Coordinates of C-alpha atoms in Angstrom, one line a residue:
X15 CA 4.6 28.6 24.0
X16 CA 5.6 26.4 21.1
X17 CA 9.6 25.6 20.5
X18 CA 11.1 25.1 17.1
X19 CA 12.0 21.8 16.1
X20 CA 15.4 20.4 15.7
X21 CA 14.7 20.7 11.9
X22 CA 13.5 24.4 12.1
X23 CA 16.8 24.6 14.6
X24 CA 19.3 23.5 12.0
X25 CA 17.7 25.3 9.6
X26 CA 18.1 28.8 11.1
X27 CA 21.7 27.9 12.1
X28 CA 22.0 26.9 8.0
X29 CA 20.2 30.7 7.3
X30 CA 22.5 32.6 9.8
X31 CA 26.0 30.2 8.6
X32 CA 25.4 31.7 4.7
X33 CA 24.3 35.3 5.7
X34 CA 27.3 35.9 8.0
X35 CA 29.5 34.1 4.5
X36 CA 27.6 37.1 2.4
X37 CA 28.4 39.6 4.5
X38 CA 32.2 38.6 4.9
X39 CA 32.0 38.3 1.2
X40 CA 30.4 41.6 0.9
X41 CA 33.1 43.3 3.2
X42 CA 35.9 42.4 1.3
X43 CA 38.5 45.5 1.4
X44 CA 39.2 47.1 -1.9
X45 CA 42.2 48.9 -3.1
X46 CA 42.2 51.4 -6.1
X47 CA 45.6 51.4 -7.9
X48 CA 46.3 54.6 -9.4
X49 CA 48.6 53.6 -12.4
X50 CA 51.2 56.6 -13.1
X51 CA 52.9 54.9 -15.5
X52 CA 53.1 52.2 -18.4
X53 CA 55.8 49.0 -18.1
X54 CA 57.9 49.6 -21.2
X55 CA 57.2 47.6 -24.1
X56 CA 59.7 45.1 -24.1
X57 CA 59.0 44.1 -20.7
X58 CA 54.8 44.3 -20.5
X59 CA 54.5 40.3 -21.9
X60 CA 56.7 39.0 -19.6
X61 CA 56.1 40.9 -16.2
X62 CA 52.6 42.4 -16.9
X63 CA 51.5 46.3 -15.9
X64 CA 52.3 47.7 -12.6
X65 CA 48.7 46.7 -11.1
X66 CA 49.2 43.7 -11.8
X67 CA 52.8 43.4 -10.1
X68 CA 50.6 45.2 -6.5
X69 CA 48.0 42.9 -7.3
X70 CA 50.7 39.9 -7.0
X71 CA 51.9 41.0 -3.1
X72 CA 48.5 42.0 -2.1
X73 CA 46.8 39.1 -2.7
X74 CA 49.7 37.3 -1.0
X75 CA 48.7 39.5 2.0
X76 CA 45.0 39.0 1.8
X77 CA 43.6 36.8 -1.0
X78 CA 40.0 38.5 -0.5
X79 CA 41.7 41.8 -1.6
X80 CA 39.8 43.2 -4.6
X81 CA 42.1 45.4 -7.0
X82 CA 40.6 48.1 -9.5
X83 CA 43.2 50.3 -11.8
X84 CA 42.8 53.4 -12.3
X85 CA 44.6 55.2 -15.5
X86 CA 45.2 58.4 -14.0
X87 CA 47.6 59.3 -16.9
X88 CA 44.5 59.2 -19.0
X89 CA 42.2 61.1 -16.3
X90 CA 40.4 58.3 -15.0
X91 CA 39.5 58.5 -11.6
X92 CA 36.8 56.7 -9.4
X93 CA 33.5 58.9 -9.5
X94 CA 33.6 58.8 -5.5
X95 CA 36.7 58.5 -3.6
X96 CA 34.7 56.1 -1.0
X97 CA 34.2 53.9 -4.1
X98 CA 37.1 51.8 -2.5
X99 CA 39.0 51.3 1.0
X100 CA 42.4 52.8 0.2
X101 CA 44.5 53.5 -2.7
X102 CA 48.2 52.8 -4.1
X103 CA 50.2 55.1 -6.2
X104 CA 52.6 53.4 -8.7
X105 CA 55.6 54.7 -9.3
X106 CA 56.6 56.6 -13.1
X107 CA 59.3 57.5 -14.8
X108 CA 58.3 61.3 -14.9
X109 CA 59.0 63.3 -11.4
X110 CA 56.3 64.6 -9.5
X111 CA 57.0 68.5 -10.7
X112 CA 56.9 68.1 -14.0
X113 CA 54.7 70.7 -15.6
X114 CA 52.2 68.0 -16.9
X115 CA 48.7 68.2 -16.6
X116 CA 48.0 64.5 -15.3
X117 CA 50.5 65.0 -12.7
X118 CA 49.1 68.2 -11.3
X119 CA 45.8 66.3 -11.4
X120 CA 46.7 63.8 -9.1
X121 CA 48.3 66.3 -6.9
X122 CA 44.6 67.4 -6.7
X123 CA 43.3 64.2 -5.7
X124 CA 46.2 63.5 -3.0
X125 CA 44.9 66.9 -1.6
X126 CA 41.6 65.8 -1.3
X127 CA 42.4 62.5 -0.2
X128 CA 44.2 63.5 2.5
X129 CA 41.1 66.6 3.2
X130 CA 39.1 63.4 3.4
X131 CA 42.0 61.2 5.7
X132 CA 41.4 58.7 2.9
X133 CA 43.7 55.8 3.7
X134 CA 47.1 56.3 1.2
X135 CA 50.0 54.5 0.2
X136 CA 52.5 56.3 -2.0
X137 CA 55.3 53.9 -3.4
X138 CA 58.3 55.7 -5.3
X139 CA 56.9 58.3 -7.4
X140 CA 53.7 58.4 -5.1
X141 CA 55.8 58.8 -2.0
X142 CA 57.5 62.0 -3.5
X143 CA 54.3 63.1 -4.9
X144 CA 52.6 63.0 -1.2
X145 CA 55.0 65.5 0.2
X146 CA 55.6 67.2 -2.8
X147 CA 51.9 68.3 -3.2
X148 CA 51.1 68.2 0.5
X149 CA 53.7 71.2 1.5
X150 CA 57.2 68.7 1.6
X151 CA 60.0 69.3 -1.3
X152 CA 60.8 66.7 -4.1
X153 CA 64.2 67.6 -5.9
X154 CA 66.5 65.3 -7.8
X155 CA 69.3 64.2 -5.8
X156 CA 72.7 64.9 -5.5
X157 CA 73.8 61.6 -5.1
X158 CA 72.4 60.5 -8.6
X159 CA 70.5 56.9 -9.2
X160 CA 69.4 55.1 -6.6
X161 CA 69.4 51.2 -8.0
X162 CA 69.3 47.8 -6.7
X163 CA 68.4 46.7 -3.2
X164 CA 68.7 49.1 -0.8
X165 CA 68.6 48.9 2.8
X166 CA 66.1 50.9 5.6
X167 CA 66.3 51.4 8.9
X168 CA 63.5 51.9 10.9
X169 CA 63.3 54.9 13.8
X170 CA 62.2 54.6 17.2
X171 CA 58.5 56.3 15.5
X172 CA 58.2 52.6 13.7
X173 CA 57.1 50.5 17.0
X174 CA 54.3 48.8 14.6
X175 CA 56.8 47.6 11.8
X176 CA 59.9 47.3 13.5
X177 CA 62.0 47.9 16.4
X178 CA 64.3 50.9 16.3
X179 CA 67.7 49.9 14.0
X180 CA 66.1 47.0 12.6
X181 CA 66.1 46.7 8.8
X182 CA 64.1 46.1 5.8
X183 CA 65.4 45.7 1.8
X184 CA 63.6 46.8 -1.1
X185 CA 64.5 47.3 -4.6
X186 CA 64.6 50.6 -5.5
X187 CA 65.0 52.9 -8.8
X188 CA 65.0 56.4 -8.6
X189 CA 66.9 59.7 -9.0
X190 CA 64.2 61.9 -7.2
X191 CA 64.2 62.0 -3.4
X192 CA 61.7 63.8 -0.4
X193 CA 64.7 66.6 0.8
X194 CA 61.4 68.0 2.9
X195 CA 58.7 65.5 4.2
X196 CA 55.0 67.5 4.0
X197 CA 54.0 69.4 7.5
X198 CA 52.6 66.1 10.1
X199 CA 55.1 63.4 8.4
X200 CA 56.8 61.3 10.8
X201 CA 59.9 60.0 9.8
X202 CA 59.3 55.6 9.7
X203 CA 62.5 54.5 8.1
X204 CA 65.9 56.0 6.4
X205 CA 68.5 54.8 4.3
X206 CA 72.4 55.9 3.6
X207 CA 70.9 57.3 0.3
X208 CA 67.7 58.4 1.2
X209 CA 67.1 60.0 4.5
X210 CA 63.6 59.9 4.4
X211 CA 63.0 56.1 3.1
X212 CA 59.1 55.6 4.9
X213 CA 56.9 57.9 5.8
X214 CA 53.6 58.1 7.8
X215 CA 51.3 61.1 8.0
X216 CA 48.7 60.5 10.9
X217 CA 46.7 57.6 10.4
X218 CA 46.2 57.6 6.7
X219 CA 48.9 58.2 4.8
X220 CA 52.2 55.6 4.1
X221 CA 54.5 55.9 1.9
X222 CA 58.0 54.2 0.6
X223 CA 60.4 55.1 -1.4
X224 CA 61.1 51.7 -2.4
X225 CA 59.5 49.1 -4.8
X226 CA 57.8 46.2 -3.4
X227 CA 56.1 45.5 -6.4
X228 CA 59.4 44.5 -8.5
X229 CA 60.5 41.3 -8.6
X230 CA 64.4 40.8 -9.1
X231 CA 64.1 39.4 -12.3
X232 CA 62.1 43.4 -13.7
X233 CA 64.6 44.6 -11.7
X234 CA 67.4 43.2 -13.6
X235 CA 65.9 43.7 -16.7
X236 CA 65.6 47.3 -16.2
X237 CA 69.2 47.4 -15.2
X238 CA 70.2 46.2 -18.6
X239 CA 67.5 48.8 -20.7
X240 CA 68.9 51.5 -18.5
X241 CA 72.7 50.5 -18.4
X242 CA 74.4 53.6 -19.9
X243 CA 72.4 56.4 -17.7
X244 CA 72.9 54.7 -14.7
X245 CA 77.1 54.4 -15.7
X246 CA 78.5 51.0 -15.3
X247 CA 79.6 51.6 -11.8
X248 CA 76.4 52.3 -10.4
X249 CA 74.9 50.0 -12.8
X250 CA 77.7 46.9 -11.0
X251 CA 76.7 48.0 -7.8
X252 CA 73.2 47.9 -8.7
X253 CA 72.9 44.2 -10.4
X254 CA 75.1 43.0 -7.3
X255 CA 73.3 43.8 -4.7
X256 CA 70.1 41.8 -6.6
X257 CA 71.7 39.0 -4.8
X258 CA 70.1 40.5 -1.4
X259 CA 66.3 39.1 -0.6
X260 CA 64.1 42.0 -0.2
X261 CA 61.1 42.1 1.7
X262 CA 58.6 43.1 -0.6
X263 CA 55.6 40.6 0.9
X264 CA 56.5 41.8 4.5
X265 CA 55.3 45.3 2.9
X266 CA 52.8 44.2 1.0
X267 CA 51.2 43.4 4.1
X268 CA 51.9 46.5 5.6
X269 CA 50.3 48.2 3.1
X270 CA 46.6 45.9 3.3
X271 CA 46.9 46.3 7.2
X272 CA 47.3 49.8 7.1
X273 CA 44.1 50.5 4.5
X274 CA 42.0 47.6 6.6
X275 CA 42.7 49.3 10.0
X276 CA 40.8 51.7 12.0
X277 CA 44.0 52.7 13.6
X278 CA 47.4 51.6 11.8

């Protein structure tokens, strides 16, 4: 029985070392951003559209992370909802029951996404449109504009980000809040203004109220275009609290752990 020969040897070993590099290469995760709103004009130079501000803390997270946008304002969608691993929904400046037919749209595709257990992240806007169109309530709140850096806690049902009473920042900017998470939602996080801050239904669905996609410096500058319908006081408290580091990479890799795993 012949034997190859040390050339032939560290040849095959040369042929297996690139095929295993193409296949990691081919198995790189991909995340579908589904973009439910436009930057505002005077901001789009300098801080870029809202995939591109994911796309920043993702790839910190995992630089073989592949993004593709989707303009669901528009009616673009991805022709098969396998076409990528997981998807993000941006936040907007509309609220999630507004009678507009984009928005009702992607109330759709949540449904079936979640039909599917398609892995979901919903941040801000797409937090309140996962329970909204999934059986929960989305209401504006009582206590007006939430702005600034705000502050979680995690429960005892967040063993996998946090221990119970620990704490994460992120800059938030809403008025809208979840007052009724959907039916299976367990309750990851809560804040003094928002009592349902992170969310997790089963094994496929996360969602934040906060932003981990703005930087301090957007979120300054959006302080100052919105300045007179926040009111000055919540607009102070707001640019203050700026001062706080947030956490936005920590969840950034939350979020491409929980669409790479099996079981988040």
């Amino acid at each position: 029985m012949s034997t190859a020969s040390p050339n032939e040897k560290r040849g095959l070993c040369l042929f297996i070392q690139l095929r295993l590099a193409e296949i990691r290469q081919d198995s790189h995760m991909k995340i579908g951003v589904l973009k439910a709103d436009d930057v505002r004009p005077e901001l789009v130079d300098h801080f870029g559209e809202y995939p591109e501000m994911f796309r920043e803390i993702l790839l910190a997270a995992d630089p073989n992370v592949e993004i593709i946008s989707y303009e669901v304002m528009s009616g673009e969608y991805p022709s098969d909802i396998d076409e990528v691993d997981g998807y993000v929904i941006t936040g907007s400046k509309l609220s999630v029951y507004d009678d507009v037919d984009w928005i009702k749209q992607l109330g759709q595709f949540v449904q079936r996404l979640h039909q599917a257990k398609k892995k979901l992240v919903g941040i801000c806007f797409g937090h309140q449109m996962v329970a909204h169109f999934l059986g929960g309530r989305t209401e504006k709140s009582d206590n007006g504009w939430g702005v600034g850096v705000h502050r979680s806690e995690f429960t005892e049902a967040a063993v996998k980000y946090g221990e119970a009473g620990s704490t994460f920042n992120l800059v938030c900017s809403h008025q809208d809040q979840v007052v009724e998470p959907a039916p299976s939602s367990v309750v990851l996080a809560s804040s003094d203004f928002c009592p349902f801050s992170m969310l997790q239904i089963e094994d496929h669905i996360l969602t934040l109220q906060g932003h981990p996609e703005f930087k301090r410096e957007f979120s300054q500058s959006l302080l100052e275009l919105r300045r007179e319908v926040f009111g000055e006081s919540r607009y102070e408290q707001g640019l203050e609290s700026l001062a706080h580091a947030t956490d936005a990479y920590q969840v950034g890799k939350w979020m491409t752990d929980f669409i790479s795993s099996e079981v988040p």
